[in-house]
Amino acid sequence: MGRLWLRAGLLALMTSLVPLGSAFAHCVVGNRFFPATLNVDDPCVADELSLPTISSFKTGDDPAARELDISGEFSKRITDRFGVSVGSTWSQLRTPGSPTVSGFQNLETAFQYQLLKDATHEFAMMASLDIEWGRTGASSVGADPFTTTTPTLLFGKGFGDLPAEVGWLRAFAVTGGLGYAIPGSSSTTSTDPDTGDPTATQNPRVLQWGGSLQYSMPYLKSAVVDLGLPDVVNRLVPIVEAQFSTPVGNTIDSGTKTTGTVNPGIIYIGDKYQVGVEAIVPINRDSGGNIGVIGQVHLYLDDIFPNTIGRPLIDTSAIGKGN
């Protein structure tokens, strides 16, 4: 219960801050809008709230457990280019023959910097330092006792700069991310329940990589051709995401097998929010027991609260300008 109030307090504190400046927050690059994706982060610093994100799937354990995750993430711009985010996930695990367990995963934060936005080529790039804080979650649901730091590079590229002759192909876009997860401890020691002897398990360094292929119906209408489709169709973004993890260091116990999922789905873009749903398709048995599902409600805080929490804390655009 103490961890629950800590997470609620952190979220309330950050959302109560009254910013000093203003700038456009969505991931808009030229004519291209990159929606917030459900599995791999989009490449822009923004003011936004994902609440809730709910997923249900079977784990890759033997026997497989049915896992339910409910999470939230709050992202806040400090300046036009620099932002922070904080997120937390509550998990429930149902394993055949074992009691149901539940609890919070470790608290996660990210420090993000917008490296580039090229409007002409619809290209964006962002650097992020992601930190999962050890011992802030419940070990019963798999939360690690050590902190993991993951430097990450994220990008997005729209194809609106292709020749006009290719027509509808210009509505395609891709995003991607590459991170290197570094555990704060090289090994974790536990006690064998049968013998009472201590056992050390090596914690691997992991390459985390993935991306998305998306087709923007809003872009097709506004920048390519208006087909006269219903408004609800013109707000859809069909998408396929993929996320993978490959142990690349300290792999004596983990091995080097890649695990991950492919996530086909669709995102609906509203005026101040978006709603997305995707399937969770494991790429192998170690990645999951069957097909799961993930859904998310995502709020654009710069549109909902344009004069308060939807603006950066510091207006860097005014720095250096005369009165």
Coordinates of C-alpha atoms in Angstrom, one line a residue:
M1 CA 0.0 0.0 0.0
G2 CA 2.9 2.4 0.7
R3 CA 4.2 2.0 -2.8
L4 CA 0.8 2.7 -4.2
W5 CA 0.6 6.0 -2.3
L6 CA 4.2 6.9 -3.4
R7 CA 3.3 6.4 -7.1
A8 CA 0.1 8.4 -6.7
G9 CA 2.0 11.2 -4.9
L10 CA 4.6 11.4 -7.6
L11 CA 2.0 11.7 -10.3
A12 CA 0.0 14.3 -8.4
L13 CA 3.1 16.4 -7.8
M14 CA 4.2 16.4 -11.4
T15 CA 0.7 17.2 -12.7
S16 CA 0.2 20.1 -10.3
L17 CA 3.2 22.0 -11.6
V18 CA 2.3 25.2 -13.4
P19 CA 4.6 25.8 -16.4
L20 CA 6.0 29.1 -17.5
G21 CA 6.2 28.8 -21.2
S22 CA 4.4 27.5 -24.3
A23 CA 5.2 25.3 -27.3
F24 CA 3.5 22.7 -29.4
A25 CA 3.9 19.3 -27.8
H26 CA 2.6 16.6 -30.1
C27 CA 5.0 14.5 -32.2
V28 CA 4.4 16.7 -35.3
V29 CA 7.2 16.9 -37.8
G30 CA 6.3 19.0 -40.9
N31 CA 3.0 17.6 -42.1
R32 CA 3.5 14.3 -40.3
F33 CA 1.9 13.4 -36.9
F34 CA 3.5 10.4 -35.2
P35 CA 0.9 8.9 -32.8
A36 CA 2.0 7.6 -29.4
T37 CA 2.7 3.9 -30.0
L38 CA 1.7 1.2 -27.4
N39 CA 5.0 -0.7 -27.2
V40 CA 7.9 1.2 -28.6
D41 CA 8.1 4.9 -27.7
D42 CA 7.5 7.6 -30.3
P43 CA 10.5 9.9 -31.1
C44 CA 9.3 13.1 -29.5
V45 CA 9.3 14.9 -26.2
A46 CA 5.7 15.8 -25.2
D47 CA 3.2 16.5 -22.6
E48 CA 1.0 13.5 -22.4
L49 CA -0.7 10.9 -20.2
S50 CA -1.2 7.2 -21.0
L51 CA -3.9 6.0 -18.6
P52 CA -4.7 3.2 -18.6
T53 CA -2.7 0.8 -20.7
I54 CA -4.0 -2.7 -20.1
S55 CA -2.6 -5.9 -21.5
S56 CA -3.3 -9.6 -21.0
F57 CA -1.1 -12.5 -22.2
K58 CA 0.5 -15.7 -21.2
T59 CA 4.2 -15.6 -20.2
G60 CA 7.0 -17.7 -21.7
D61 CA 7.5 -19.6 -18.4
D62 CA 6.9 -23.4 -18.0
P63 CA 4.1 -23.7 -17.0
A64 CA 2.9 -20.4 -18.6
A65 CA 1.3 -17.9 -16.3
R66 CA -1.6 -15.7 -17.3
E67 CA -0.4 -12.1 -16.7
L68 CA -2.6 -9.0 -16.5
D69 CA -0.8 -5.6 -16.5
I70 CA -2.4 -2.3 -15.8
S71 CA -0.1 0.7 -16.2
G72 CA 0.1 4.5 -16.4
E73 CA 2.7 6.9 -17.7
F74 CA 3.0 10.7 -17.3
S75 CA 5.3 12.7 -19.6
K76 CA 6.2 16.3 -19.0
R77 CA 8.3 18.8 -20.9
I78 CA 10.8 20.8 -18.9
T79 CA 11.9 22.8 -21.9
D80 CA 10.9 22.5 -25.6
R81 CA 13.5 19.8 -26.1
F82 CA 14.0 18.2 -22.7
G83 CA 11.4 16.2 -20.8
V84 CA 10.9 13.5 -18.1
S85 CA 8.4 10.7 -17.7
V86 CA 7.4 8.5 -14.8
G87 CA 5.5 5.2 -15.1
S88 CA 4.3 2.3 -13.0
T89 CA 2.7 -1.1 -13.7
W90 CA 0.5 -3.2 -11.5
S91 CA 0.7 -6.9 -12.5
Q92 CA -1.3 -10.0 -11.6
L93 CA 0.0 -13.5 -12.3
R94 CA -2.1 -16.6 -12.4
T95 CA 0.0 -19.8 -12.6
P96 CA -1.6 -23.3 -12.8
G97 CA -1.2 -25.1 -9.5
S98 CA 0.0 -21.9 -7.6
P99 CA -1.7 -19.1 -5.8
T100 CA -2.5 -15.9 -7.7
V101 CA 0.0 -13.1 -6.9
S102 CA -0.1 -9.4 -7.7
G103 CA 1.8 -6.2 -7.0
F104 CA 3.6 -3.3 -8.7
Q105 CA 6.6 -3.7 -11.0
N106 CA 9.6 -1.4 -10.4
L107 CA 9.0 2.3 -10.8
E108 CA 10.3 3.5 -14.2
T109 CA 11.5 7.0 -15.2
A110 CA 12.9 8.4 -18.5
F111 CA 14.9 11.5 -19.2
Q112 CA 14.4 12.5 -22.8
Y113 CA 16.1 15.0 -25.2
Q114 CA 14.9 16.0 -28.7
L115 CA 17.9 15.7 -30.9
L116 CA 16.3 16.6 -34.2
K117 CA 13.1 17.5 -36.1
D118 CA 13.5 17.8 -39.9
A119 CA 10.1 19.0 -41.2
T120 CA 11.1 18.7 -44.9
H121 CA 11.9 15.0 -44.6
E122 CA 9.4 14.2 -41.7
F123 CA 12.3 12.9 -39.6
A124 CA 12.6 13.0 -35.8
M125 CA 15.2 11.7 -33.4
M126 CA 15.2 11.6 -29.6
A127 CA 17.7 10.3 -27.0
S128 CA 16.3 8.8 -23.8
L129 CA 17.9 7.5 -20.6
D130 CA 15.4 5.0 -19.1
I131 CA 15.8 3.9 -15.5
E132 CA 14.0 1.1 -13.8
W133 CA 14.5 1.6 -10.0
G134 CA 15.3 -1.7 -8.2
R135 CA 13.5 -2.7 -5.0
T136 CA 10.6 -0.4 -5.8
G137 CA 8.4 -3.2 -6.9
A138 CA 7.2 -6.6 -5.6
S139 CA 9.5 -9.6 -6.1
S140 CA 6.5 -11.9 -6.3
V141 CA 5.6 -10.5 -9.7
G142 CA 9.2 -10.5 -11.0
A143 CA 10.4 -7.0 -10.1
D144 CA 14.2 -7.0 -10.0
P145 CA 16.1 -6.1 -6.8
F146 CA 18.6 -4.0 -8.8
T147 CA 18.3 -0.9 -10.9
T148 CA 18.6 -1.1 -14.6
T149 CA 19.7 1.8 -16.8
T150 CA 18.9 1.8 -20.5
P151 CA 20.4 4.5 -22.9
T152 CA 18.0 4.5 -25.9
L153 CA 17.9 6.2 -29.3
L154 CA 14.5 6.6 -31.0
F155 CA 13.6 7.8 -34.5
G156 CA 10.6 8.4 -36.7
K157 CA 10.5 8.8 -40.5
G158 CA 7.5 9.7 -42.7
F159 CA 7.5 9.1 -46.4
G160 CA 5.8 12.3 -47.4
D161 CA 8.9 13.5 -49.2
L162 CA 8.6 10.8 -51.8
P163 CA 7.6 11.9 -55.3
A164 CA 4.0 12.8 -55.8
E165 CA 3.7 10.0 -58.4
V166 CA 3.8 7.3 -55.7
G167 CA 0.5 8.8 -54.3
W168 CA -0.9 6.9 -51.4
L169 CA 2.5 5.4 -50.4
R170 CA 3.4 8.7 -49.0
A171 CA 1.1 8.1 -46.0
F172 CA 3.4 5.4 -44.7
A173 CA 5.8 6.0 -41.8
V174 CA 8.2 4.0 -39.7
T175 CA 9.5 4.5 -36.1
G176 CA 12.2 2.6 -34.3
G177 CA 14.2 2.4 -31.1
L178 CA 17.5 0.8 -30.0
G179 CA 18.5 0.5 -26.3
Y180 CA 21.1 -1.2 -24.2
A181 CA 19.9 -2.3 -20.8
I182 CA 22.6 -2.3 -18.1
P183 CA 21.8 -4.0 -14.8
G184 CA 23.1 -2.3 -11.7
S185 CA 24.3 -5.7 -10.4
S186 CA 26.1 -8.4 -12.4
S187 CA 24.4 -11.2 -10.5
T188 CA 21.6 -11.9 -8.1
T189 CA 22.0 -14.3 -5.1
S190 CA 19.0 -16.4 -3.9
T191 CA 18.6 -19.3 -1.6
D192 CA 17.7 -22.8 -2.9
P193 CA 14.4 -23.7 -1.3
D194 CA 15.4 -27.4 -1.1
T195 CA 19.0 -27.3 0.1
G196 CA 19.2 -23.8 1.7
D197 CA 22.4 -23.2 -0.3
P198 CA 22.9 -19.7 -1.9
T199 CA 22.7 -19.6 -5.7
A200 CA 24.0 -16.8 -7.9
T201 CA 22.3 -16.0 -11.2
Q202 CA 24.0 -13.8 -13.7
N203 CA 22.1 -10.7 -14.9
P204 CA 22.6 -10.2 -18.6
R205 CA 23.1 -7.0 -20.5
V206 CA 20.3 -6.8 -23.1
L207 CA 19.9 -5.2 -26.5
Q208 CA 16.3 -3.9 -26.7
W209 CA 15.2 -3.1 -30.2
G210 CA 12.0 -2.7 -32.2
G211 CA 9.9 -0.3 -34.2
S212 CA 6.6 0.2 -36.1
L213 CA 5.2 0.4 -39.6
Q214 CA 2.2 2.7 -39.7
Y215 CA -0.2 4.0 -42.3
S216 CA -1.8 7.4 -41.5
M217 CA -5.3 7.9 -42.8
P218 CA -5.2 11.5 -41.4
Y219 CA -2.1 12.1 -43.5
L220 CA -3.6 10.5 -46.6
K221 CA -6.6 12.9 -46.4
S222 CA -4.7 16.1 -45.5
A223 CA -1.5 15.8 -47.6
V224 CA -2.1 13.3 -50.4
V225 CA -5.8 12.9 -51.5
D226 CA -9.2 13.2 -49.9
L227 CA -11.1 10.1 -50.8
G228 CA -14.3 11.3 -49.2
L229 CA -14.2 8.6 -46.6
P230 CA -16.2 8.8 -43.3
D231 CA -14.6 10.9 -40.6
V232 CA -14.0 7.9 -38.3
V233 CA -12.0 6.2 -41.1
N234 CA -9.9 9.3 -41.7
R235 CA -8.9 9.3 -38.0
L236 CA -7.4 5.7 -38.1
V237 CA -3.8 4.7 -38.2
P238 CA -3.3 0.9 -38.9
I239 CA 0.0 -0.2 -37.4
V240 CA 2.3 -3.1 -36.8
E241 CA 4.7 -2.8 -34.0
A242 CA 7.5 -5.2 -33.0
Q243 CA 9.7 -5.3 -29.9
F244 CA 12.6 -7.7 -29.2
S245 CA 15.2 -8.4 -26.5
T246 CA 18.5 -10.0 -27.2
P247 CA 21.0 -10.8 -24.3
V248 CA 24.4 -9.7 -25.5
G249 CA 26.6 -9.7 -22.3
N250 CA 26.9 -11.7 -19.1
T251 CA 24.8 -14.4 -20.7
I252 CA 26.0 -17.5 -18.9
D253 CA 22.6 -18.2 -17.3
S254 CA 20.3 -16.4 -19.8
G255 CA 21.7 -17.5 -23.1
T256 CA 21.6 -15.3 -26.2
K257 CA 18.2 -16.2 -27.6
T258 CA 16.1 -13.3 -28.8
T259 CA 12.6 -13.0 -27.5
G260 CA 9.8 -10.6 -28.4
T261 CA 6.4 -9.9 -29.9
V262 CA 4.8 -8.6 -33.1
N263 CA 1.8 -6.4 -32.4
P264 CA -0.6 -5.6 -35.3
G265 CA -3.4 -3.2 -34.4
I266 CA -5.1 0.1 -35.0
I267 CA -5.0 3.6 -33.4
Y268 CA -7.9 6.1 -33.4
I269 CA -6.8 9.7 -33.3
G270 CA -9.2 12.1 -31.6
D271 CA -8.9 15.8 -31.1
K272 CA -7.5 15.6 -27.5
Y273 CA -6.9 11.9 -27.1
Q274 CA -6.2 8.6 -28.9
V275 CA -7.3 5.1 -28.3
G276 CA -5.3 2.1 -29.5
V277 CA -5.6 -1.7 -29.5
E278 CA -3.1 -4.3 -30.7
A279 CA -2.7 -8.1 -30.6
I280 CA 0.4 -9.5 -28.8
V281 CA 1.9 -12.2 -31.0
P282 CA 5.0 -14.0 -29.5
I283 CA 7.8 -14.8 -31.9
N284 CA 8.7 -18.1 -30.1
R285 CA 7.7 -20.2 -27.1
D286 CA 10.1 -18.3 -24.8
S287 CA 8.3 -15.1 -25.6
G288 CA 4.8 -16.2 -24.6
G289 CA 2.2 -19.0 -24.5
N290 CA -0.4 -17.6 -26.9
I291 CA -1.7 -14.5 -28.5
G292 CA -2.6 -11.7 -26.1
V293 CA -4.1 -8.2 -26.4
I294 CA -3.1 -4.7 -25.3
G295 CA -5.2 -1.5 -25.2
Q296 CA -4.4 2.1 -24.3
V297 CA -6.1 5.4 -23.7
H298 CA -3.7 8.3 -24.4
L299 CA -4.4 11.9 -23.5
Y300 CA -2.8 15.0 -25.3
L301 CA -2.3 17.3 -22.3
D302 CA -1.2 20.2 -24.4
D303 CA -4.7 20.3 -26.0
I304 CA -6.6 19.5 -22.8
F305 CA -4.6 21.9 -20.5
P306 CA -3.0 24.4 -23.0
N307 CA -2.3 27.1 -20.4
T308 CA -1.1 24.9 -17.5
I309 CA 0.3 21.4 -17.5
G310 CA 0.2 21.2 -21.3
R311 CA 3.1 23.7 -21.6
P312 CA 6.8 23.3 -20.9
L313 CA 8.0 24.5 -17.5
I314 CA 10.7 26.7 -19.0
D315 CA 10.0 28.7 -22.2
T316 CA 13.4 28.5 -23.9
S317 CA 12.1 30.3 -27.0
A318 CA 12.1 33.6 -25.0
I319 CA 15.7 33.2 -23.8
G320 CA 18.0 35.6 -25.5
K321 CA 15.2 37.8 -26.9
G322 CA 15.0 41.4 -26.1
N323 CA 12.1 43.1 -24.3

